[in-house]
């Protein structure tokens, strides 16, 4: 079974619930992100944390 849930807030892609599994991420403000946009943001956040967490020499 496939049920439309909403659209990704970043790219506008449709997000569905398929067989009880959401094909996206629900954010704290109840908005939706597709997996692609969520993964991209995670990768960007990891890159910035690596730089900020470095110990000064």
mmCIF file with all atom_site columns, C-alpha atoms in Angstrom:
data_model
loop_
_atom_site.group_PDB
_atom_site.id
_atom_site.type_symbol
_atom_site.label_atom_id
_atom_site.label_alt_id
_atom_site.label_comp_id
_atom_site.label_asym_id
_atom_site.label_entity_id
_atom_site.label_seq_id
_atom_site.pdbx_PDB_ins_code
_atom_site.Cartn_x
_atom_site.Cartn_y
_atom_site.Cartn_z
_atom_site.occupancy
_atom_site.B_iso_or_equiv
_atom_site.pdbx_formal_charge
_atom_site.auth_seq_id
_atom_site.auth_comp_id
_atom_site.auth_asym_id
_atom_site.auth_atom_id
_atom_site.pdbx_PDB_model_num
ATOM 1  C CA . UNK A 1 1  ? 0.000  0.000  0.000  1.00 0.00 ? 1  UNK A CA 1
ATOM 2  C CA . UNK A 1 2  ? 1.271  3.489  -0.874 1.00 0.00 ? 2  UNK A CA 1
ATOM 3  C CA . UNK A 1 3  ? -0.101 6.653  0.726  1.00 0.00 ? 3  UNK A CA 1
ATOM 4  C CA . UNK A 1 4  ? 0.962  10.199 -0.130 1.00 0.00 ? 4  UNK A CA 1
ATOM 5  C CA . UNK A 1 5  ? 2.106  12.075 3.005  1.00 0.00 ? 5  UNK A CA 1
ATOM 6  C CA . UNK A 1 6  ? 3.358  15.407 1.670  1.00 0.00 ? 6  UNK A CA 1
ATOM 7  C CA . UNK A 1 7  ? 6.193  17.171 -0.120 1.00 0.00 ? 7  UNK A CA 1
ATOM 8  C CA . UNK A 1 8  ? 9.829  17.701 0.805  1.00 0.00 ? 8  UNK A CA 1
ATOM 9  C CA . UNK A 1 9  ? 10.268 21.211 2.156  1.00 0.00 ? 9  UNK A CA 1
ATOM 10 C CA . UNK A 1 10 ? 13.568 21.631 0.281  1.00 0.00 ? 10 UNK A CA 1
ATOM 11 C CA . UNK A 1 11 ? 13.073 20.121 -3.174 1.00 0.00 ? 11 UNK A CA 1
ATOM 12 C CA . UNK A 1 12 ? 9.307  19.582 -3.385 1.00 0.00 ? 12 UNK A CA 1
ATOM 13 C CA . UNK A 1 13 ? 9.551  15.837 -4.086 1.00 0.00 ? 13 UNK A CA 1
ATOM 14 C CA . UNK A 1 14 ? 6.503  13.792 -3.071 1.00 0.00 ? 14 UNK A CA 1
ATOM 15 C CA . UNK A 1 15 ? 6.954  11.732 0.096  1.00 0.00 ? 15 UNK A CA 1
ATOM 16 C CA . UNK A 1 16 ? 4.958  8.542  0.588  1.00 0.00 ? 16 UNK A CA 1
ATOM 17 C CA . UNK A 1 17 ? 4.330  5.987  3.298  1.00 0.00 ? 17 UNK A CA 1
ATOM 18 C CA . UNK A 1 18 ? 4.859  2.580  1.716  1.00 0.00 ? 18 UNK A CA 1
ATOM 19 C CA . UNK A 1 19 ? 3.779  -0.536 3.605  1.00 0.00 ? 19 UNK A CA 1
ATOM 20 C CA . UNK A 1 20 ? 4.061  1.303  6.927  1.00 0.00 ? 20 UNK A CA 1
ATOM 21 C CA . UNK A 1 21 ? 7.448  2.930  6.238  1.00 0.00 ? 21 UNK A CA 1
ATOM 22 C CA . UNK A 1 22 ? 7.873  6.656  5.632  1.00 0.00 ? 22 UNK A CA 1
ATOM 23 C CA . UNK A 1 23 ? 10.152 7.420  2.682  1.00 0.00 ? 23 UNK A CA 1
ATOM 24 C CA . UNK A 1 24 ? 11.505 10.563 4.275  1.00 0.00 ? 24 UNK A CA 1
ATOM 25 C CA . UNK A 1 25 ? 12.206 12.327 7.556  1.00 0.00 ? 25 UNK A CA 1
ATOM 26 C CA . UNK A 1 26 ? 9.822  14.257 9.819  1.00 0.00 ? 26 UNK A CA 1
ATOM 27 C CA . UNK A 1 27 ? 11.594 17.269 11.339 1.00 0.00 ? 27 UNK A CA 1
ATOM 28 C CA . UNK A 1 28 ? 10.989 18.857 14.747 1.00 0.00 ? 28 UNK A CA 1
ATOM 29 C CA . UNK A 1 29 ? 8.704  21.491 13.204 1.00 0.00 ? 29 UNK A CA 1
ATOM 30 C CA . UNK A 1 30 ? 6.649  18.647 11.631 1.00 0.00 ? 30 UNK A CA 1
ATOM 31 C CA . UNK A 1 31 ? 7.842  19.462 8.105  1.00 0.00 ? 31 UNK A CA 1
ATOM 32 C CA . UNK A 1 32 ? 9.064  16.701 5.801  1.00 0.00 ? 32 UNK A CA 1
ATOM 33 C CA . UNK A 1 33 ? 12.350 16.096 4.001  1.00 0.00 ? 33 UNK A CA 1
ATOM 34 C CA . UNK A 1 34 ? 13.046 13.406 1.441  1.00 0.00 ? 34 UNK A CA 1
ATOM 35 C CA . UNK A 1 35 ? 15.956 11.092 2.205  1.00 0.00 ? 35 UNK A CA 1
ATOM 36 C CA . UNK A 1 36 ? 18.124 12.753 -0.456 1.00 0.00 ? 36 UNK A CA 1
ATOM 37 C CA . UNK A 1 37 ? 17.816 16.237 1.059  1.00 0.00 ? 37 UNK A CA 1
ATOM 38 C CA . UNK A 1 38 ? 18.185 14.901 4.621  1.00 0.00 ? 38 UNK A CA 1
ATOM 39 C CA . UNK A 1 39 ? 21.361 12.997 3.705  1.00 0.00 ? 39 UNK A CA 1
ATOM 40 C CA . UNK A 1 40 ? 22.782 16.049 1.940  1.00 0.00 ? 40 UNK A CA 1
ATOM 41 C CA . UNK A 1 41 ? 22.199 18.188 5.035  1.00 0.00 ? 41 UNK A CA 1
ATOM 42 C CA . UNK A 1 42 ? 23.760 15.523 7.278  1.00 0.00 ? 42 UNK A CA 1
ATOM 43 C CA . UNK A 1 43 ? 26.854 15.429 5.061  1.00 0.00 ? 43 UNK A CA 1
ATOM 44 C CA . UNK A 1 44 ? 27.128 19.230 5.169  1.00 0.00 ? 44 UNK A CA 1
ATOM 45 C CA . UNK A 1 45 ? 26.720 19.239 8.964  1.00 0.00 ? 45 UNK A CA 1
ATOM 46 C CA . UNK A 1 46 ? 29.382 16.543 9.426  1.00 0.00 ? 46 UNK A CA 1
ATOM 47 C CA . UNK A 1 47 ? 31.838 18.564 7.350  1.00 0.00 ? 47 UNK A CA 1
ATOM 48 C CA . UNK A 1 48 ? 31.314 21.691 9.411  1.00 0.00 ? 48 UNK A CA 1
ATOM 49 C CA . UNK A 1 49 ? 31.545 19.785 12.708 1.00 0.00 ? 49 UNK A CA 1
ATOM 50 C CA . UNK A 1 50 ? 34.827 18.186 11.695 1.00 0.00 ? 50 UNK A CA 1
ATOM 51 C CA . UNK A 1 51 ? 36.341 21.610 11.147 1.00 0.00 ? 51 UNK A CA 1
ATOM 52 C CA . UNK A 1 52 ? 34.951 23.146 14.329 1.00 0.00 ? 52 UNK A CA 1
ATOM 53 C CA . UNK A 1 53 ? 35.904 20.196 16.536 1.00 0.00 ? 53 UNK A CA 1
ATOM 54 C CA . UNK A 1 54 ? 39.580 20.198 15.549 1.00 0.00 ? 54 UNK A CA 1
ATOM 55 C CA . UNK A 1 55 ? 41.988 20.897 18.351 1.00 0.00 ? 55 UNK A CA 1
ATOM 56 C CA . UNK A 1 56 ? 44.201 23.903 17.733 1.00 0.00 ? 56 UNK A CA 1
ATOM 57 C CA . UNK A 1 57 ? 47.854 23.001 17.208 1.00 0.00 ? 57 UNK A CA 1
#
